[in-house]
PDB file of C-alpha atoms in Angstrom:
ATOM      1  CA  MET A 127      24.965  53.136   4.449  1.00 51.00           C
ATOM      2  CA  ALA A 128      23.188  52.648   1.117  1.00 53.00           C
ATOM      3  CA  LEU A 129      25.278  51.988  -1.938  1.00 57.00           C
ATOM      4  CA  ALA A 130      25.044  54.436  -4.790  1.00 56.00           C
ATOM      5  CA  PRO A 131      23.481  52.913  -7.901  1.00 59.00           C
ATOM      6  CA  GLN A 132      26.104  51.648 -10.288  1.00 58.00           C
ATOM      7  CA  PRO A 133      26.283  53.432 -13.612  1.00 63.00           C
ATOM      8  CA  VAL A 134      25.114  51.376 -16.552  1.00 65.00           C
ATOM      9  CA  GLY A 135      28.086  49.938 -18.411  1.00 80.00           C
ATOM     10  CA  ARG A 136      28.921  50.697 -22.009  1.00 82.00           C
ATOM     11  CA  ARG A 137      27.869  47.229 -23.155  1.00 82.00           C
ATOM     12  CA  GLU A 138      24.416  47.585 -21.567  1.00 84.00           C
ATOM     13  CA  ARG A 139      24.027  51.099 -23.001  1.00 84.00           C
ATOM     14  CA  ASN A 140      24.916  49.757 -26.462  1.00 85.00           C
ATOM     15  CA  LYS A 141      22.381  46.924 -26.119  1.00 85.00           C
ATOM     16  CA  GLN A 142      19.675  49.355 -25.005  1.00 87.00           C
ATOM     17  CA  ASN A 143      20.543  51.730 -27.847  1.00 90.00           C
ATOM     18  CA  LYS A 144      20.270  48.914 -30.400  1.00 91.00           C
ATOM     19  CA  LEU A 145      16.966  47.770 -28.945  1.00 90.00           C
ATOM     20  CA  GLU A 146      15.595  51.315 -29.183  1.00 92.00           C
ATOM     21  CA  ARG A 147      16.775  51.603 -32.806  1.00 93.00           C
ATOM     22  CA  ILE A 148      15.235  48.235 -33.679  1.00 94.00           C
ATOM     23  CA  THR A 149      11.941  49.176 -32.012  1.00 92.00           C
ATOM     24  CA  ALA A 150      11.820  52.543 -33.782  1.00 93.00           C
ATOM     25  CA  ALA A 151      12.748  51.063 -37.170  1.00 94.00           C
ATOM     26  CA  ALA A 152      10.267  48.196 -36.928  1.00 94.00           C
ATOM     27  CA  GLY A 153       7.542  50.498 -35.616  1.00 92.00           C
ATOM     28  CA  GLU A 154       7.978  52.977 -38.449  1.00 94.00           C
ATOM     29  CA  LEU A 155       8.142  50.340 -41.181  1.00 95.00           C
ATOM     30  CA  PHE A 156       5.231  48.302 -39.808  1.00 94.00           C
ATOM     31  CA  ALA A 157       3.059  51.427 -39.479  1.00 91.00           C
ATOM     32  CA  LYS A 158       3.855  52.547 -43.018  1.00 92.00           C
ATOM     33  CA  HIS A 159       3.740  49.229 -44.897  1.00 93.00           C
ATOM     34  CA  GLY A 160       2.132  46.657 -42.592  1.00 91.00           C
ATOM     35  CA  VAL A 161       3.988  43.779 -40.984  1.00 92.00           C
ATOM     36  CA  ASP A 162       3.473  41.396 -43.913  1.00 91.00           C
ATOM     37  CA  ASP A 163       5.154  43.730 -46.409  1.00 94.00           C
ATOM     38  CA  VAL A 164       8.257  44.450 -44.337  1.00 95.00           C
ATOM     39  CA  THR A 165      11.337  42.222 -44.295  1.00 94.00           C
ATOM     40  CA  THR A 166      13.687  41.704 -41.387  1.00 93.00           C
ATOM     41  CA  GLN A 167      16.476  42.927 -43.695  1.00 94.00           C
ATOM     42  CA  GLN A 168      14.656  46.259 -44.131  1.00 95.00           C
ATOM     43  CA  ILE A 169      14.317  46.584 -40.352  1.00 95.00           C
ATOM     44  CA  ALA A 170      17.989  45.746 -39.808  1.00 94.00           C
ATOM     45  CA  ASP A 171      19.049  48.256 -42.472  1.00 95.00           C
ATOM     46  CA  LYS A 172      16.885  51.020 -41.013  1.00 95.00           C
ATOM     47  CA  ALA A 173      18.175  50.268 -37.504  1.00 94.00           C
ATOM     48  CA  ASP A 174      21.749  50.261 -38.886  1.00 94.00           C
ATOM     49  CA  ILE A 175      22.568  46.783 -37.615  1.00 93.00           C
ATOM     50  CA  GLY A 176      23.206  43.372 -39.161  1.00 92.00           C
ATOM     51  CA  THR A 177      20.395  40.857 -39.495  1.00 89.00           C
ATOM     52  CA  GLY A 178      22.315  38.501 -37.207  1.00 91.00           C
ATOM     53  CA  THR A 179      22.259  41.177 -34.518  1.00 92.00           C
ATOM     54  CA  LEU A 180      18.558  41.762 -35.119  1.00 92.00           C
ATOM     55  CA  PHE A 181      17.816  38.105 -34.402  1.00 90.00           C
ATOM     56  CA  LEU A 182      19.609  38.357 -31.066  1.00 90.00           C
ATOM     57  CA  TYR A 183      16.832  40.761 -30.003  1.00 90.00           C
ATOM     58  CA  ALA A 184      13.852  39.045 -31.661  1.00 89.00           C
ATOM     59  CA  LYS A 185      13.898  35.653 -33.384  1.00 88.00           C
ATOM     60  CA  THR A 186      10.974  36.318 -35.732  1.00 89.00           C
ATOM     61  CA  LYS A 187       9.125  39.158 -37.386  1.00 90.00           C
ATOM     62  CA  GLY A 188       6.154  38.262 -35.194  1.00 91.00           C
ATOM     63  CA  GLU A 189       8.285  38.864 -32.108  1.00 92.00           C
ATOM     64  CA  LEU A 190       9.337  42.222 -33.522  1.00 93.00           C
ATOM     65  CA  LEU A 191       5.675  43.149 -33.932  1.00 94.00           C
ATOM     66  CA  LEU A 192       4.988  42.130 -30.333  1.00 95.00           C
ATOM     67  CA  LEU A 193       7.933  44.271 -29.204  1.00 93.00           C
ATOM     68  CA  VAL A 194       6.564  47.288 -31.062  1.00 92.00           C
ATOM     69  CA  GLN A 195       2.893  46.836 -30.173  1.00 94.00           C
ATOM     70  CA  ASN A 196       3.263  45.908 -26.497  1.00 94.00           C
ATOM     71  CA  SER A 197       4.222  49.414 -25.400  1.00 89.00           C
ATOM     72  CA  SER A 198       1.247  50.882 -27.281  1.00 92.00           C
ATOM     73  CA  TYR A 199      -1.082  48.357 -25.680  1.00 95.00           C
ATOM     74  CA  ALA A 200       0.353  49.090 -22.240  1.00 95.00           C
ATOM     75  CA  ASP A 201      -0.353  52.805 -22.776  1.00 95.00           C
ATOM     76  CA  ALA A 202      -3.882  51.981 -23.992  1.00 96.00           C
ATOM     77  CA  LEU A 203      -4.557  49.957 -20.869  1.00 96.00           C
ATOM     78  CA  VAL A 204      -3.349  52.776 -18.602  1.00 97.00           C
ATOM     79  CA  GLU A 205      -5.659  55.169 -20.470  1.00 97.00           C
ATOM     80  CA  GLY A 206      -8.607  52.781 -20.240  1.00 97.00           C
ATOM     81  CA  ARG A 207      -8.160  52.130 -16.516  1.00 97.00           C
ATOM     82  CA  ALA A 208      -7.998  55.861 -15.814  1.00 97.00           C
ATOM     83  CA  ALA A 209     -11.140  56.503 -17.876  1.00 96.00           C
ATOM     84  CA  ALA A 210     -13.058  53.740 -16.081  1.00 97.00           C
ATOM     85  CA  GLU A 211     -12.298  55.044 -12.578  1.00 95.00           C
ATOM     86  CA  GLY A 212     -14.908  57.768 -12.605  1.00 90.00           C
ATOM     87  CA  ILE A 213     -17.664  55.775 -14.329  1.00 96.00           C
ATOM     88  CA  PRO A 214     -20.150  54.102 -11.957  1.00 94.00           C
ATOM     89  CA  ASP A 215     -22.010  51.965 -14.522  1.00 94.00           C
ATOM     90  CA  ALA A 216     -20.233  48.628 -15.059  1.00 95.00           C
ATOM     91  CA  LEU A 217     -20.992  48.368 -18.783  1.00 95.00           C
ATOM     92  CA  ASP A 218     -19.848  51.943 -19.410  1.00 97.00           C
ATOM     93  CA  ALA A 219     -16.709  51.374 -17.319  1.00 97.00           C
ATOM     94  CA  VAL A 220     -15.822  48.161 -19.182  1.00 97.00           C
ATOM     95  CA  THR A 221     -16.372  50.012 -22.460  1.00 97.00           C
ATOM     96  CA  ALA A 222     -14.017  52.763 -21.230  1.00 97.00           C
ATOM     97  CA  ILE A 223     -11.296  50.165 -20.576  1.00 98.00           C
ATOM     98  CA  VAL A 224     -11.836  48.485 -23.922  1.00 97.00           C
ATOM     99  CA  ARG A 225     -12.002  51.604 -26.157  1.00 97.00           C
ATOM    100  CA  PRO A 226      -8.287  52.566 -26.139  1.00 97.00           C
ATOM    101  CA  VAL A 227      -7.306  48.920 -26.636  1.00 96.00           C
ATOM    102  CA  VAL A 228      -9.534  48.676 -29.722  1.00 97.00           C
ATOM    103  CA  GLU A 229      -8.207  52.019 -30.999  1.00 97.00           C
ATOM    104  CA  CYS A 230      -4.653  50.751 -30.559  1.00 94.00           C
ATOM    105  CA  ASN A 231      -5.479  47.502 -32.339  1.00 94.00           C
ATOM    106  CA  ARG A 232      -7.108  49.315 -35.271  1.00 93.00           C
ATOM    107  CA  ALA A 233      -4.353  51.904 -35.793  1.00 91.00           C
ATOM    108  CA  GLN A 234      -3.017  49.575 -38.515  1.00 91.00           C
ATOM    109  CA  ILE A 235      -5.597  46.820 -39.026  1.00 92.00           C
ATOM    110  CA  ASP A 236      -3.326  44.128 -40.490  1.00 91.00           C
ATOM    111  CA  ASN A 237      -0.751  44.701 -37.749  1.00 93.00           C
ATOM    112  CA  GLY A 238      -3.463  44.569 -35.094  1.00 94.00           C
ATOM    113  CA  ARG A 239      -4.819  41.278 -36.405  1.00 94.00           C
ATOM    114  CA  THR A 240      -1.306  39.819 -36.723  1.00 93.00           C
ATOM    115  CA  TYR A 241      -0.552  40.911 -33.145  1.00 95.00           C
ATOM    116  CA  LEU A 242      -3.600  39.003 -31.909  1.00 94.00           C
ATOM    117  CA  ARG A 243      -2.582  35.949 -33.945  1.00 93.00           C
ATOM    118  CA  GLU A 244       0.912  36.092 -32.447  1.00 93.00           C
ATOM    119  CA  ILE A 245      -0.537  36.198 -28.931  1.00 93.00           C
ATOM    120  CA  VAL A 246      -2.480  32.995 -29.597  1.00 91.00           C
ATOM    121  CA  PHE A 247      -0.019  31.060 -31.741  1.00 91.00           C
ATOM    122  CA  GLY A 248       3.364  32.592 -30.917  1.00 87.00           C
ATOM    123  CA  ASP A 249       6.057  30.994 -28.788  1.00 88.00           C
ATOM    124  CA  PRO A 250       5.209  31.628 -25.107  1.00 87.00           C
ATOM    125  CA  GLU A 251       8.905  31.216 -24.244  1.00 88.00           C
ATOM    126  CA  GLU A 252       9.807  34.371 -26.173  1.00 91.00           C
ATOM    127  CA  PRO A 253      10.031  37.457 -23.931  1.00 92.00           C
ATOM    128  CA  TYR A 254       7.831  39.801 -25.987  1.00 94.00           C
ATOM    129  CA  HIS A 255       5.188  37.099 -26.264  1.00 94.00           C
ATOM    130  CA  ARG A 256       5.225  36.722 -22.471  1.00 94.00           C
ATOM    131  CA  ASP A 257       4.843  40.501 -22.174  1.00 95.00           C
ATOM    132  CA  ALA A 258       1.830  40.424 -24.520  1.00 95.00           C
ATOM    133  CA  LEU A 259       0.212  37.649 -22.499  1.00 94.00           C
ATOM    134  CA  ALA A 260       0.858  39.640 -19.312  1.00 95.00           C
ATOM    135  CA  LEU A 261      -0.931  42.638 -20.872  1.00 96.00           C
ATOM    136  CA  THR A 262      -3.910  40.393 -21.647  1.00 95.00           C
ATOM    137  CA  VAL A 263      -4.001  39.277 -18.018  1.00 96.00           C
ATOM    138  CA  GLN A 264      -3.750  42.895 -16.810  1.00 97.00           C
ATOM    139  CA  THR A 265      -6.644  43.879 -19.077  1.00 97.00           C
ATOM    140  CA  GLU A 266      -8.761  41.081 -17.641  1.00 97.00           C
ATOM    141  CA  GLU A 267      -7.811  42.125 -14.108  1.00 97.00           C
ATOM    142  CA  ALA A 268      -8.874  45.717 -14.828  1.00 97.00           C
ATOM    143  CA  ILE A 269     -12.227  44.503 -16.156  1.00 97.00           C
ATOM    144  CA  ALA A 270     -12.688  42.156 -13.188  1.00 97.00           C
ATOM    145  CA  MET A 271     -12.066  45.037 -10.752  1.00 96.00           C
ATOM    146  CA  VAL A 272     -14.838  47.045 -12.432  1.00 96.00           C
ATOM    147  CA  LEU A 273     -17.227  44.086 -12.273  1.00 95.00           C
ATOM    148  CA  GLN A 274     -16.501  43.562  -8.574  1.00 94.00           C
ATOM    149  CA  ARG A 275     -17.947  46.974  -7.817  1.00 92.00           C
ATOM    150  CA  ASP A 276     -21.240  45.065  -7.793  1.00 88.00           C
ATOM    151  CA  GLU A 277     -21.190  43.296  -4.428  1.00 88.00           C
ATOM    152  CA  ARG A 278     -23.241  40.431  -5.874  1.00 89.00           C
ATOM    153  CA  VAL A 279     -20.353  39.525  -8.174  1.00 91.00           C
ATOM    154  CA  THR A 280     -17.761  37.328  -6.469  1.00 94.00           C
ATOM    155  CA  PRO A 281     -14.069  37.702  -7.324  1.00 95.00           C
ATOM    156  CA  GLY A 282     -14.171  34.305  -9.043  1.00 96.00           C
ATOM    157  CA  ASP A 283     -17.195  35.222 -11.146  1.00 95.00           C
ATOM    158  CA  ALA A 284     -15.660  38.603 -11.982  1.00 96.00           C
ATOM    159  CA  ALA A 285     -12.475  36.888 -13.200  1.00 97.00           C
ATOM    160  CA  THR A 286     -14.493  34.451 -15.324  1.00 96.00           C
ATOM    161  CA  LEU A 287     -16.642  37.231 -16.790  1.00 96.00           C
ATOM    162  CA  ALA A 288     -13.535  39.304 -17.533  1.00 97.00           C
ATOM    163  CA  HIS A 289     -12.000  36.323 -19.337  1.00 97.00           C
ATOM    164  CA  ILE A 290     -15.149  36.037 -21.464  1.00 97.00           C
ATOM    165  CA  VAL A 291     -15.068  39.794 -22.204  1.00 97.00           C
ATOM    166  CA  SER A 292     -11.438  39.382 -23.276  1.00 96.00           C
ATOM    167  CA  ALA A 293     -12.449  36.590 -25.666  1.00 96.00           C
ATOM    168  CA  VAL A 294     -15.259  38.744 -27.069  1.00 97.00           C
ATOM    169  CA  MET A 295     -12.775  41.582 -27.648  1.00 96.00           C
ATOM    170  CA  PHE A 296     -10.338  39.230 -29.342  1.00 95.00           C
ATOM    171  CA  VAL A 297     -12.884  37.792 -31.761  1.00 95.00           C
ATOM    172  CA  SER A 298     -14.386  41.213 -32.565  1.00 96.00           C
ATOM    173  CA  MET A 299     -10.962  42.691 -33.337  1.00 95.00           C
ATOM    174  CA  ALA A 300      -9.540  39.666 -35.174  1.00 94.00           C
ATOM    175  CA  ALA A 301     -12.519  38.451 -37.221  1.00 93.00           C
ATOM    176  CA  THR A 302     -12.092  38.794 -40.964  1.00 93.00           C
ATOM    177  CA  ILE A 303     -15.722  39.867 -41.274  1.00 93.00           C
ATOM    178  CA  ASN A 304     -14.875  42.972 -39.184  1.00 93.00           C
ATOM    179  CA  ILE A 305     -11.883  44.183 -41.214  1.00 93.00           C
ATOM    180  CA  ALA A 306     -13.766  47.127 -42.726  1.00 93.00           C
ATOM    181  CA  ARG A 307     -15.569  48.095 -39.513  1.00 95.00           C
ATOM    182  CA  SER A 308     -14.684  51.271 -37.643  1.00 95.00           C
ATOM    183  CA  VAL A 309     -13.492  51.482 -34.044  1.00 96.00           C
ATOM    184  CA  ASP A 310     -16.979  52.613 -32.977  1.00 97.00           C
ATOM    185  CA  GLU A 311     -18.646  49.728 -34.815  1.00 96.00           C
ATOM    186  CA  ILE A 312     -16.332  47.190 -33.206  1.00 96.00           C
ATOM    187  CA  LEU A 313     -16.874  48.783 -29.805  1.00 96.00           C
ATOM    188  CA  GLU A 314     -20.635  48.569 -30.270  1.00 96.00           C
ATOM    189  CA  ASP A 315     -20.283  44.905 -31.223  1.00 96.00           C
ATOM    190  CA  ILE A 316     -18.273  44.235 -28.060  1.00 97.00           C
ATOM    191  CA  ARG A 317     -20.578  46.352 -25.904  1.00 96.00           C
ATOM    192  CA  SER A 318     -23.739  44.598 -27.117  1.00 96.00           C
ATOM    193  CA  GLN A 319     -22.259  41.196 -26.246  1.00 96.00           C
ATOM    194  CA  VAL A 320     -20.994  42.373 -22.852  1.00 95.00           C
ATOM    195  CA  ARG A 321     -24.425  43.892 -22.119  1.00 95.00           C
ATOM    196  CA  VAL A 322     -26.051  40.472 -22.549  1.00 95.00           C
ATOM    197  CA  LEU A 323     -23.326  38.860 -20.454  1.00 92.00           C
ATOM    198  CA  LEU A 324     -23.821  41.300 -17.565  1.00 89.00           C
ATOM    199  CA  THR A 325     -27.603  41.083 -17.518  1.00 85.00           C
ATOM    200  CA  HIS A 326     -27.739  37.283 -17.086  1.00 69.00           C
TER     201      HIS A 326
END
């Protein structure tokens, strides 16, 4: 006989409620002012918790940004994978995966660039950083699956190409020279580089 699932205890509900309040507060403040112009005290005040409590959930402002952005990136990846399914051309399919990720990154440019910096330089032991790295891996896996539609491309080569595409995306989204560029301009920059990659 299967056991009925145990109800979540009050302590766990309180923790989840605080996490949701922190995520909402940080998300709203970061979207409105940018991560650099928001203090952890402002986030704690908006979430109606103490700063000490805030640091139990995320040790740094960078971790808070990862917490907020990761769910948006996860949604973008789901959207991109779904869009790529019905597209036979590899370059078009890769572009379909990449577009929602770029759109997500450019929703607030400074936050998007800081998010990328946190992925590279943040503490990989922190849970939200690990989640961000996992999303990067999942994006590369989605791209590799598209590239393997071509039977001449081995799984190993597809993984390597996907890793290169990921690096191209990163540089195009993070580069200071691209700050003023639109989503479409950044996508065209990525697409032109991927086109060369796939034709050699």
